[in-house]
Coordinates of C-alpha atoms in Angstrom, one line a residue:
M1 CA 36.4 29.3 115.5
P2 CA 36.0 30.1 111.7
N3 CA 40.2 29.6 111.2
L4 CA 41.4 28.2 113.2
S5 CA 41.4 24.3 114.5
V6 CA 42.7 21.8 117.4
A7 CA 45.0 20.6 115.4
Q8 CA 46.3 24.0 115.6
L9 CA 45.9 24.6 118.8
G10 CA 50.2 25.1 119.7
G11 CA 53.1 27.3 118.8
L12 CA 54.4 29.7 121.3
M13 CA 51.8 32.0 122.6
V14 CA 52.1 34.6 125.4
P15 CA 50.0 35.4 128.1
A16 CA 50.1 39.2 127.8
V17 CA 49.8 42.0 130.7
S18 CA 47.2 43.9 131.4
T19 CA 48.5 47.3 130.7
F20 CA 47.5 50.4 133.2
T21 CA 47.5 54.2 133.6
P22 CA 48.9 55.3 137.1
T23 CA 45.2 56.0 138.0
G24 CA 44.5 52.0 137.4
E25 CA 42.9 52.9 133.9
L26 CA 43.6 50.4 131.2
D27 CA 46.0 51.9 128.6
G28 CA 44.6 50.5 125.6
A29 CA 48.1 52.2 123.1
A30 CA 50.8 50.4 125.1
F31 CA 48.3 47.2 124.9
Q32 CA 48.8 47.2 121.6
R33 CA 52.0 48.3 120.8
N34 CA 52.9 45.7 122.9
L35 CA 50.4 42.7 121.5
E36 CA 52.3 43.9 118.1
A37 CA 56.4 43.9 119.6
H38 CA 55.2 39.8 120.8
L39 CA 54.1 39.4 117.0
A40 CA 57.0 40.8 115.5
F41 CA 59.5 38.0 117.8
G42 CA 57.1 35.8 116.4
M43 CA 54.7 34.6 118.9
D44 CA 52.0 31.9 117.7
G45 CA 49.3 33.4 120.1
V46 CA 47.9 35.7 123.0
L47 CA 46.5 35.2 126.2
V48 CA 44.3 37.9 127.3
G49 CA 43.4 38.0 131.1
G50 CA 45.6 35.1 132.0
S51 CA 47.5 35.4 135.3
S52 CA 50.3 37.4 133.8
G53 CA 47.2 39.9 132.5
E54 CA 46.0 40.7 136.5
S55 CA 42.9 38.4 135.8
A56 CA 41.8 38.5 139.3
L57 CA 41.6 42.6 139.4
L58 CA 40.1 42.9 135.6
E59 CA 36.1 43.6 135.8
N60 CA 34.0 42.2 133.2
D61 CA 34.4 45.6 131.0
D62 CA 38.3 45.7 131.3
R63 CA 38.3 42.0 129.9
R64 CA 35.7 42.7 127.1
Q65 CA 38.0 45.8 125.9
L66 CA 41.5 44.5 126.1
L67 CA 39.9 41.5 124.0
S68 CA 38.2 43.9 121.2
W69 CA 41.9 45.5 121.1
A70 CA 43.5 42.3 121.1
R71 CA 41.5 41.5 118.4
E72 CA 42.6 44.7 116.2
C73 CA 46.0 43.3 116.0
I74 CA 46.0 39.8 116.2
P75 CA 45.4 38.8 112.5
Q76 CA 42.5 35.8 112.4
D77 CA 44.6 32.7 111.8
T78 CA 46.3 33.7 115.0
W79 CA 45.0 32.3 118.4
L80 CA 43.4 35.3 120.7
I81 CA 42.5 33.4 123.8
A82 CA 40.7 34.5 126.6
G83 CA 40.9 33.7 130.5
I84 CA 37.5 33.5 132.0
G85 CA 37.5 32.0 135.3
S86 CA 36.2 32.8 138.1
E87 CA 34.4 32.1 141.3
S88 CA 31.3 31.5 140.0
T89 CA 29.6 28.8 136.9
R90 CA 27.0 31.6 136.1
L91 CA 29.9 34.2 135.7
T92 CA 32.4 32.4 134.1
I93 CA 29.6 31.0 131.3
Q94 CA 29.2 35.0 131.2
R95 CA 32.9 35.7 130.5
A96 CA 32.4 33.0 127.7
R97 CA 29.4 34.5 125.9
D98 CA 31.7 38.3 126.5
A99 CA 34.7 36.4 125.0
R100 CA 32.5 35.0 121.6
E101 CA 31.7 38.8 121.5
A102 CA 35.2 40.6 121.5
G103 CA 36.0 38.0 119.0
A104 CA 38.4 35.2 121.2
D105 CA 39.1 32.1 119.4
A106 CA 39.0 29.7 122.7
V107 CA 38.9 30.3 126.6
L108 CA 41.2 29.1 129.6
V109 CA 39.1 29.0 132.8
I110 CA 40.6 28.2 135.7
S111 CA 39.7 26.1 139.1
P112 CA 37.5 28.7 141.4
H113 CA 39.3 28.1 144.4
Y114 CA 38.0 30.6 146.9
F115 CA 35.6 28.0 148.5
L116 CA 38.9 25.5 148.4
K117 CA 37.6 23.1 151.1
R118 CA 34.3 22.5 148.9
M119 CA 36.1 22.0 145.8
T120 CA 36.1 18.5 145.3
E121 CA 36.4 16.2 142.1
R122 CA 33.3 15.9 142.0
A123 CA 32.5 20.0 142.2
L124 CA 35.3 20.8 139.9
L125 CA 33.1 18.4 137.2
A126 CA 30.6 19.5 137.7
H127 CA 31.8 23.3 136.9
F128 CA 34.1 22.4 133.9
H129 CA 31.3 20.3 132.6
T130 CA 28.4 23.3 133.0
V131 CA 30.6 25.6 131.6
A132 CA 31.8 23.9 128.5
D133 CA 28.8 22.8 127.7
A134 CA 27.3 26.3 127.8
S135 CA 30.1 28.5 126.4
P136 CA 30.1 29.0 122.8
L137 CA 33.6 28.9 122.2
P138 CA 36.3 25.7 123.0
V139 CA 37.1 25.8 126.4
M140 CA 40.2 24.8 127.6
L141 CA 41.1 23.7 131.4
Y142 CA 44.1 26.3 133.5
N143 CA 46.2 24.1 135.7
M144 CA 47.7 26.7 137.9
P145 CA 48.5 25.4 141.5
A146 CA 50.7 28.6 142.7
Y147 CA 47.0 31.0 142.4
S148 CA 44.4 28.0 142.8
H149 CA 45.8 26.1 145.3
I150 CA 44.7 23.4 142.7
V151 CA 46.3 20.4 141.6
L152 CA 43.7 18.9 138.8
S153 CA 44.2 14.8 138.5
P154 CA 45.4 13.4 135.7
A155 CA 42.0 11.5 136.2
F156 CA 39.9 14.8 136.0
V157 CA 41.7 16.2 132.7
H158 CA 41.1 12.9 131.5
E159 CA 37.4 13.4 131.8
M160 CA 36.9 16.7 130.7
A161 CA 39.4 16.0 127.6
Q162 CA 36.3 13.6 126.6
H163 CA 34.3 16.2 126.5
P164 CA 33.4 18.0 123.0
N165 CA 33.8 21.4 123.4
V166 CA 37.0 21.0 125.5
I167 CA 40.0 21.1 123.6
G168 CA 43.5 21.5 125.9
M169 CA 44.4 22.7 128.9
K170 CA 47.6 24.9 129.4
D171 CA 49.4 23.6 132.5
S172 CA 51.5 26.1 134.7
A173 CA 52.6 23.9 137.4
G174 CA 56.2 22.5 135.8
N175 CA 55.4 19.1 137.4
I176 CA 56.8 16.8 134.7
P177 CA 55.6 14.0 136.2
V178 CA 52.1 15.1 136.3
L179 CA 52.4 16.3 133.0
Q180 CA 53.2 12.8 131.1
Q181 CA 49.8 11.7 132.9
Y182 CA 48.2 14.4 131.4
L183 CA 49.2 13.9 127.9
E184 CA 48.2 10.4 127.8
A185 CA 44.7 12.4 127.2
Q186 CA 46.5 13.9 124.5
G187 CA 45.0 13.2 120.7
D188 CA 43.7 15.1 117.7
Q189 CA 40.7 17.0 119.5
F190 CA 42.9 17.7 122.9
K191 CA 46.1 19.2 123.2
V192 CA 48.8 19.9 126.4
I193 CA 50.3 23.2 126.3
T194 CA 52.9 24.5 128.9
G195 CA 53.0 27.2 130.9
S196 CA 55.7 26.6 132.3
G197 CA 58.7 29.0 131.6
A198 CA 61.2 26.6 133.7
T199 CA 60.2 23.6 132.2
V200 CA 59.7 24.5 128.6
V201 CA 62.3 22.4 127.4
P202 CA 61.7 18.9 129.2
A203 CA 58.0 19.7 128.6
L204 CA 58.2 19.6 124.3
T205 CA 60.4 16.8 124.8
A206 CA 57.5 14.9 127.5
G207 CA 55.0 15.8 123.7
V208 CA 53.5 19.2 124.5
S209 CA 51.9 20.5 121.8
G210 CA 53.5 24.5 122.5
A211 CA 53.5 26.3 125.6
I212 CA 51.8 30.1 126.5
L213 CA 54.8 31.4 128.3
A214 CA 54.9 34.6 131.0
I215 CA 58.8 34.4 130.3
A216 CA 58.4 35.2 126.3
L217 CA 56.9 38.3 127.6
Y218 CA 60.1 39.6 128.1
A219 CA 62.6 37.9 126.5
G220 CA 60.4 36.7 123.7
P221 CA 63.2 36.6 120.7
A222 CA 65.6 33.8 122.9
V223 CA 62.1 31.8 124.5
R224 CA 61.5 31.7 120.4
R225 CA 65.3 30.6 119.7
M226 CA 65.2 27.8 122.2
V227 CA 62.2 26.4 120.8
D228 CA 63.1 26.3 117.2
T229 CA 66.5 25.1 118.2
F230 CA 64.2 22.2 120.1
H231 CA 62.2 21.8 117.1
A232 CA 65.1 21.7 114.5
G233 CA 66.7 18.3 116.7
D234 CA 69.5 19.8 118.2
H235 CA 68.2 19.0 121.8
A236 CA 71.6 19.5 123.7
A237 CA 71.7 23.1 122.5
A238 CA 67.4 23.9 123.5
A239 CA 68.9 22.6 127.1
A240 CA 71.3 25.1 127.2
M241 CA 69.7 27.6 126.3
Q242 CA 66.8 26.7 129.2
G243 CA 70.0 26.5 131.3
T244 CA 70.0 29.6 130.8
L245 CA 66.4 31.6 130.7
T246 CA 65.2 29.3 134.2
P247 CA 66.2 32.0 136.4
L248 CA 64.2 34.1 134.3
A249 CA 61.0 32.4 134.7
T250 CA 61.9 31.4 138.5
D251 CA 63.1 35.0 139.8
I252 CA 60.9 37.3 137.9
A253 CA 57.7 35.6 136.8
G254 CA 57.8 32.8 139.3
A255 CA 58.5 35.1 142.3
M256 CA 57.0 38.4 141.3
G257 CA 54.3 37.8 139.6
P258 CA 52.6 40.8 137.4
A259 CA 54.9 43.4 139.1
G260 CA 58.2 41.4 138.6
I261 CA 57.1 40.6 134.7
K262 CA 56.3 44.2 134.3
A263 CA 59.2 45.9 135.4
A264 CA 61.3 43.2 133.3
M265 CA 59.2 44.8 129.9
D266 CA 60.3 48.3 130.8
L267 CA 64.1 46.9 131.3
V268 CA 63.6 45.3 127.4
G269 CA 62.2 48.3 125.9
L270 CA 58.5 46.9 125.9
H271 CA 55.1 48.6 127.7
G272 CA 55.0 47.2 131.5
G273 CA 53.7 50.5 133.6
P274 CA 52.0 49.8 137.3
T275 CA 50.3 46.9 138.5
R276 CA 47.3 47.4 139.6
A277 CA 45.9 47.3 143.3
P278 CA 46.4 45.5 145.9
L279 CA 49.9 44.8 143.7
L280 CA 52.3 46.9 144.7
P281 CA 55.4 47.9 142.5
L282 CA 58.6 46.1 143.1
S283 CA 61.5 47.2 145.7
A284 CA 64.7 49.0 144.7
E285 CA 66.1 44.9 145.6
E286 CA 63.4 43.2 143.5
L287 CA 64.0 45.5 140.0
E288 CA 67.6 45.4 140.7
T289 CA 67.1 41.3 140.7
V290 CA 65.0 41.6 138.0
R291 CA 68.0 43.8 136.2
E292 CA 70.6 41.0 137.3
R293 CA 68.5 38.2 135.1
L294 CA 67.7 40.4 132.5
A295 CA 72.0 41.2 132.3
G296 CA 72.7 37.9 133.3
A297 CA 70.7 36.4 130.2
G298 CA 72.0 39.1 128.6
L299 CA 68.8 40.4 127.6
L300 CA 70.3 44.5 128.3

């Protein structure tokens, strides 16, 4: 991490979609065009291989390739974070090493969850400590109960925040009272970032250091204005913008996942393209909902 410090971990970032051809291969040109557009809209960093990037459907070679393409586009003083979580501690560590070789600045680790009943606090602590010990890159925790069905406890977060190689967390749950407990661990060496597009302004009010938002993939300029308005001190105006943007988060990214995100990106002139099997494209009714939500926010 030669050009970045923990103090700089924050701002407004996007969890990039993984772009595919109709046969399911990576589409590098589309991926890089999207990144260039996100940066032009004022994004402060990029997450590759996150939930919006269909992380569970990516092969290890895909992850390395996407990170390499991203690094070609992203300045060295701009965060490139790699989603590396897997069901295996061993594989997660290998992906951390791959991410370092591909040029990432930090890694994001979701909880293993296939053996859900055995993923006790003790098991999770052992996993995350082992990954943080071995990772050649700084580690961020990822709280995403919608997909992992695990809520990281405030006690877990406070303990992991003491690890010298753990620099922060992304909390995508949108539960503000729990987020406030996570924020008690925030300091010079540990930053809390929200991943919930429906609660950005409440999270900023609570004190998060930044946001990594799927909604910014298809409403980037509007989300940028909302965050900038908040930081300029006009919290009432920012809250009004949040009210307009919340349906774009709950009804598209939240309800439809990568297929909804990609459809929205296609409609606003970016490249979403197809999802990878087993994810299906949106139904005609779902696509009309996406169109209505974007139009209602003035984005079409």
